[in-house]
Amino acid sequence: MVKKSFETTAIRTQIEQSYHREHSVPLYLTSSFTFEDAEHGSALFQGSAEGNLYSRFSNPNTSEFTQKLCLLENYEAGVSTASGMAAVYTSLVALLQSGDHLIASKNSFGNTLYIIQHILPKMGVEYTLVELDDEQSWIRAIKPNTKLLYLETPSNPTLKIADLSFISRLCRDNKIISIVDNCFATPYLQKPSEFGIDISIHSATKYIDGQGRVLGGAIIGNKEHIKHCYEFIRRTGACLSPFNAWILSKSLETLAVRMDRHCSNAMSIATWLTNHPLVENVIYPFLPHSKDYELAKKQMKLGGGLVGFEIKGNGNKAIKFLNSLKIHSLTANLGDSRSIATHPASTTHSKLDETQRLNSGITSNFIRLSVGLEHVDELITDIDQSLSTTK
Ligand SMILES: *Cc1c(COP(=O)(O)O)cnc(C)c1O
């Protein structure tokens, strides 16, 4: 079979038509599926026949969504989950057991760190946290019982980049499972499988939905790993709802065009901010002066939709800036068609103490923009008028 492009795969992969010959995939809102006869029911339960049985196990809409993701990122198997966090939690609990050791990036999503630091230890899983871009510390952290390595790249909110080839080699050499949270990059910008990463995780809530409507997540990888995750989800009920899967599968059809625009808007804004007298330390992986530029270029198709920067001056200029924005939304989400401005120090990262926060590069004047799909000139005008109030 000829390998199709990302765009055509995302648009043309769909479950079979029903007898109505619908063009767009229908929504299968059904909790269970009927058996052809008693023997068929028994065979479905035994696993000797394939097919849908109950929507906690599988459903045409969730299957379509995960199948598409697997094709887009070139993984063998996948399972979809109720949210990104359900995907993170499932992957860790399904693949680790008491006595195992886990190494994770300090720069991971806050709730992921909570699971690693507060929930997994109750199950007898120990951990070491390391800096995402400090390769020596990943190597030093390996113990005889290290089973799994977990990271996000680009990281939130300071957009650090990990070298995926290095990570995957380290894991192969030491028989460790590698997991990458690919939420910020999306399947369109970065394919962890190309670098040999075992498992890719998504919060589909972000760019995959792309319009801030539904929660969802997915775990994709090889059949053996995914089987463990599937068994866990099927029994614990962390499954994706068919309705959300239907939205997310449809959203994948437009992911490529949306990401192209998110990235070009973000690149324009990052470049413009670099020359702004009231701004310093603009972070965007594809800015040529960026520390991670070469690595980002190697791993990602484009720079992504997030931009970080600091507002110059003393005191909390960031609060003034946020309160003066007219187009940008103040909310905790990202990856939406609507642009969003966030102040990590007082919101997402407010639970860290001052030293931890500064070590992570999150100063009190640091702003994270999730650049949306509005006209870029109007976004720049909004940021400019708001910055002028911080003089
Ligand atoms: C939002 C997010 C999650 C969690 O996803 P939910 O869908 O909100 O549960 C996990 N990882 C990253 C990087 C995220 O941005």
XYZ file of C-alpha atoms and ligand atoms in Angstrom:
406
model
C 0.000 0.000 0.000
C 1.272 3.490 -0.810
C 1.998 5.401 2.382
C -0.340 8.381 2.443
C 0.589 11.875 3.573
C -0.288 13.119 7.051
C -3.128 15.259 5.693
C -4.748 12.539 3.585
C -4.407 9.938 6.350
C -5.986 12.308 8.874
C -8.918 13.029 6.562
C -9.471 9.700 4.819
C -9.055 7.175 7.646
C -12.493 6.277 8.887
C -14.569 3.354 10.011
C -16.821 1.640 7.481
C -20.009 3.305 6.362
C -23.265 1.950 7.750
C -26.142 1.026 5.413
C -27.106 4.724 5.324
C -23.906 5.446 3.309
C -23.175 8.559 5.393
C -20.202 10.663 4.259
C -19.238 11.947 7.704
C -18.777 9.335 10.421
C -21.864 8.997 12.632
C -21.762 9.121 16.407
C -22.261 5.714 18.012
C -23.947 6.601 21.280
C -24.554 3.129 22.577
C -23.322 1.592 25.808
C -23.409 -1.970 24.487
C -23.506 -3.936 21.213
C -25.769 -6.893 20.466
C -24.582 -10.444 19.793
C -25.573 -12.249 16.615
C -26.424 -15.250 18.765
C -25.445 -16.752 22.105
C -22.305 -18.371 20.669
C -21.169 -15.020 19.221
C -21.600 -13.385 22.656
C -19.512 -16.098 24.220
C -16.814 -15.793 21.523
C -16.610 -12.015 22.027
C -16.117 -12.516 25.747
C -13.492 -15.209 25.217
C -11.669 -13.026 22.691
C -11.948 -15.638 19.932
C -14.161 -13.245 17.922
C -13.304 -9.588 17.333
C -15.863 -6.834 17.647
C -17.442 -4.287 19.876
C -19.047 -5.568 23.038
C -19.428 -2.721 25.498
C -18.303 0.918 25.155
C -16.002 0.739 28.175
C -14.025 -1.859 26.171
C -14.292 -0.345 22.693
C -16.609 1.681 20.493
C -16.445 2.510 16.757
C -15.749 6.194 17.467
C -12.961 5.615 19.986
C -11.426 2.946 17.753
C -11.418 5.260 14.762
C -9.763 8.034 16.759
C -6.981 5.799 18.127
C -6.413 4.034 14.836
C -5.891 7.382 13.120
C -3.458 8.552 15.778
C -1.442 5.346 15.373
C -1.220 5.845 11.620
C -0.259 9.494 11.999
C 2.527 8.787 14.486
C 3.534 5.416 13.120
C 2.795 3.227 16.131
C 1.410 -0.277 16.112
C -1.414 0.044 18.648
C -3.236 2.530 20.814
C -5.924 3.135 23.371
C -7.873 6.322 24.043
C -8.643 7.755 27.455
C -11.057 10.138 29.180
C -8.416 12.874 29.470
C -4.702 13.450 29.056
C -4.211 12.711 32.755
C -6.021 9.393 32.413
C -3.497 8.522 29.688
C -0.538 9.548 31.864
C -1.854 7.691 34.913
C -2.789 4.565 32.971
C 0.584 4.301 31.241
C 2.440 4.552 34.559
C 0.228 2.249 36.606
C -0.222 -0.345 33.878
C 3.500 -0.650 33.141
C 5.052 -0.281 36.608
C 4.862 -2.479 39.648
C 5.952 -2.409 43.254
C 9.750 -2.338 43.519
C 10.246 -0.573 40.167
C 12.075 2.716 39.777
C 11.018 5.524 37.436
C 13.018 8.481 36.115
C 11.058 11.541 35.046
C 11.728 15.091 33.947
C 11.284 17.773 36.643
C 9.802 19.899 33.891
C 6.743 17.671 33.498
C 3.115 18.761 33.737
C 2.200 19.478 37.392
C -0.417 16.744 37.717
C 1.990 14.215 36.233
C 4.535 15.122 38.914
C 1.804 14.732 41.544
C 1.118 11.166 40.369
C 4.836 10.359 40.414
C 5.521 11.952 43.801
C 2.319 11.192 45.721
C 0.406 8.293 44.169
C 3.006 5.894 42.754
C 5.038 5.765 46.014
C 1.904 4.385 47.748
C 2.139 1.485 45.299
C 5.820 0.940 46.045
C 7.230 2.654 42.943
C 10.257 4.886 43.583
C 11.325 7.809 41.423
C 14.153 10.200 40.568
C 13.433 13.602 39.020
C 15.999 15.131 36.668
C 16.389 18.265 34.527
C 14.957 17.662 31.071
C 18.035 18.856 29.177
C 20.766 17.572 31.528
C 21.790 14.322 29.827
C 24.355 13.371 32.469
C 21.683 13.449 35.154
C 19.500 10.999 33.179
C 22.457 8.638 32.922
C 23.353 9.000 36.626
C 19.757 8.358 37.720
C 19.607 4.844 36.249
C 19.426 2.039 38.831
C 19.220 -1.734 38.389
C 15.430 -1.558 38.983
C 14.746 1.378 36.629
C 11.826 0.293 34.487
C 10.547 3.429 32.849
C 11.634 6.908 31.757
C 9.125 9.731 31.302
C 9.387 13.195 29.768
C 7.679 15.977 27.816
C 9.293 17.858 24.962
C 8.872 20.787 24.425
C 8.278 21.275 28.145
C 5.751 23.474 29.864
C 6.040 26.467 30.204
C 9.695 27.200 29.379
C 9.740 25.125 26.152
C 12.929 23.185 26.841
C 13.739 20.438 24.352
C 15.001 16.936 25.155
C 17.106 15.018 22.641
C 14.819 12.111 21.758
C 17.548 10.106 20.004
C 19.697 10.272 23.139
C 16.788 9.276 25.386
C 15.760 6.345 23.223
C 19.335 5.050 22.952
C 19.770 5.292 26.715
C 16.547 3.358 27.220
C 17.373 0.648 24.694
C 20.847 0.133 26.199
C 19.388 -0.258 29.684
C 16.140 -2.086 28.798
C 13.989 0.799 30.012
C 10.595 1.757 28.568
C 10.585 5.323 27.181
C 7.447 7.478 27.313
C 7.105 10.929 25.769
C 4.159 13.239 26.392
C 3.778 14.628 22.853
C 0.965 17.037 23.709
C 2.738 20.329 22.940
C 4.162 19.163 19.619
C 1.186 17.104 18.319
C 1.582 14.216 15.834
C 1.930 16.774 13.046
C 5.069 18.456 14.394
C 6.880 15.580 16.081
C 6.821 11.791 15.801
C 8.544 10.195 18.810
C 8.469 6.822 17.006
C 10.973 8.149 14.441
C 13.515 8.515 17.246
C 12.801 5.100 18.741
C 10.618 6.215 21.657
C 8.428 3.328 22.860
C 5.254 5.174 23.833
C 3.713 8.510 22.942
C 1.036 10.103 25.116
C -1.435 12.825 24.229
C -3.727 15.192 25.977
C -6.109 15.470 23.013
C -7.805 18.261 24.963
C -5.209 20.673 23.634
C -4.270 20.989 19.940
C -6.004 17.821 18.785
C -9.414 19.175 19.762
C -8.029 22.622 19.079
C -11.169 24.497 19.946
C -11.375 24.091 23.696
C -14.465 21.856 23.696
C -13.753 18.396 25.088
C -11.279 16.439 27.212
C -9.568 13.350 25.876
C -6.289 11.495 25.712
C -4.466 8.581 24.127
C -1.553 6.206 24.626
C 0.111 4.807 21.505
C 2.992 2.363 21.215
C 3.717 -1.310 20.534
C 1.079 -4.039 20.972
C 2.578 -5.483 24.131
C 2.699 -2.192 26.081
C -0.700 -1.089 24.835
C -2.260 -4.412 25.803
C -1.390 -3.705 29.461
C -2.831 -0.178 29.179
C -5.983 -1.446 27.465
C -6.586 -4.119 30.134
C -6.264 -1.429 32.809
C -8.656 1.003 31.113
C -11.223 -1.625 30.220
C -11.459 -2.595 33.893
C -11.078 0.764 35.603
C -13.255 2.806 33.220
C -10.788 5.553 32.261
C -12.104 5.214 28.678
C -12.803 8.041 26.233
C -16.489 8.810 25.666
C -17.759 8.096 22.125
C -18.969 11.680 21.821
C -15.550 13.118 22.638
C -13.893 10.583 20.318
C -16.197 11.656 17.494
C -15.227 15.325 18.030
C -11.517 14.483 18.303
C -11.439 12.252 15.242
C -13.078 14.993 13.190
C -10.606 17.497 14.649
C -7.651 15.430 13.450
C -8.829 16.174 9.897
C -7.873 19.838 10.363
C -4.842 19.402 12.633
C -2.254 20.018 9.891
C -3.765 23.265 8.620
C -4.426 24.516 12.119
C -0.884 23.733 13.311
C 0.631 25.458 10.281
C -1.216 28.624 11.253
C -0.580 28.297 15.010
C 3.124 27.972 14.228
C 3.353 30.817 11.729
C 1.440 33.156 14.078
C 3.654 32.086 17.008
C 6.855 32.576 14.978
C 5.744 36.090 13.959
C 4.848 37.016 17.529
C 8.078 35.565 18.963
C 10.168 37.451 16.390
C 8.278 40.679 17.036
C 8.659 40.296 20.828
C 12.425 39.814 20.449
C 12.696 43.393 19.235
C 10.336 44.912 21.810
C 11.989 47.346 24.267
C 9.785 46.265 27.207
C 10.452 42.548 26.750
C 13.388 40.260 27.452
C 14.207 36.580 27.189
C 11.774 35.499 24.479
C 11.509 31.711 24.303
C 10.424 29.950 21.125
C 12.169 26.786 19.885
C 12.453 27.979 16.281
C 14.004 31.385 17.039
C 17.499 31.099 15.539
C 19.141 32.441 18.746
C 17.340 29.816 20.862
C 19.621 27.462 22.797
C 17.732 24.447 21.464
C 17.309 25.672 17.879
C 19.311 22.926 16.156
C 17.721 20.153 18.183
C 14.223 21.584 17.739
C 14.786 21.763 13.969
C 15.907 18.148 13.930
C 12.913 16.856 15.870
C 10.059 19.163 15.001
C 8.532 20.208 11.695
C 7.754 23.713 13.026
C 8.200 25.510 16.348
C 4.745 24.969 17.872
C 2.075 27.370 19.101
C 3.508 28.400 22.481
C 5.689 31.404 23.168
C 7.246 32.453 26.486
C 8.706 35.839 27.466
C 9.530 38.071 30.406
C 8.354 41.617 30.824
C 11.210 43.952 31.771
C 11.302 45.810 35.039
C 10.735 45.376 38.730
C 7.601 44.220 40.426
C 4.793 42.224 39.023
C 4.410 43.774 35.596
C 2.907 40.531 34.357
C -0.332 41.070 36.279
C -0.771 44.534 34.760
C -0.090 43.055 31.308
C -2.691 40.295 31.711
C -5.348 42.684 32.974
C -4.853 45.006 29.997
C -5.287 42.400 27.237
C -8.378 42.861 25.093
C -8.368 39.900 22.677
C -6.348 37.234 24.519
C -8.289 35.069 26.974
C -7.201 34.569 30.564
C -7.723 30.868 31.145
C -5.723 27.769 31.995
C -6.088 25.891 28.701
C -3.767 25.895 25.696
C -3.871 24.746 22.098
C -7.140 26.544 21.378
C -8.060 28.528 18.253
C -8.464 31.419 20.726
C -5.211 32.966 21.951
C -4.561 32.600 25.655
C -2.165 34.376 28.012
C -1.066 32.679 31.231
C 0.982 33.766 34.238
C 2.517 30.479 35.405
C 3.995 31.912 38.646
C 0.562 32.740 40.101
C -1.446 29.893 38.533
C -0.151 26.587 37.130
C 3.173 26.768 39.027
C 2.006 28.630 42.157
C 2.426 25.542 44.348
C 6.202 25.502 43.805
C 8.285 27.478 46.287
C 10.210 30.500 45.015
C 13.539 28.647 44.591
C 11.974 25.749 42.698
C 10.122 28.197 40.490
C 13.178 30.293 39.673
C 15.207 27.142 39.031
C 12.603 26.201 36.436
C 12.960 29.636 34.804
C 9.514 30.802 35.892
C 10.077 34.343 37.139
C 7.242 36.557 38.386
C 7.302 38.456 35.085
C 7.158 35.370 32.864
C 4.178 35.054 30.482
C 3.188 32.032 28.413
C 1.177 32.689 25.269
C -0.805 29.976 23.559
C -0.988 31.618 20.171
C -4.341 31.046 18.486
C -5.717 31.392 14.993
C -6.946 34.990 15.093
C -5.292 37.443 12.658
C -1.685 37.803 13.741
C -1.623 41.592 13.219
C -4.473 42.003 15.687
C -2.805 39.698 18.200
C 0.386 41.766 17.981
C -1.580 45.004 18.384
C -3.240 43.562 21.491
C 0.079 42.481 23.030
C 1.644 45.836 22.137
C -1.072 47.982 23.730
C -1.014 45.780 26.807
C 2.791 45.927 27.107
C 2.654 49.711 26.884
C 0.666 49.784 30.144
C 3.622 48.122 31.945
C 6.047 51.021 31.243
C -2.987 19.424 29.685
C -1.846 18.510 29.705
C -1.979 17.226 30.249
C -3.263 16.741 30.875
O -4.294 16.652 29.964
P -5.861 16.738 30.348
O -6.525 16.400 29.073
O -6.104 18.121 30.844
O -6.087 15.737 31.420
C -0.876 16.387 30.214
N 0.297 16.794 29.683
C 0.458 18.028 29.157
C 1.774 18.421 28.586
C -0.602 18.922 29.157
O -0.430 20.157 28.638
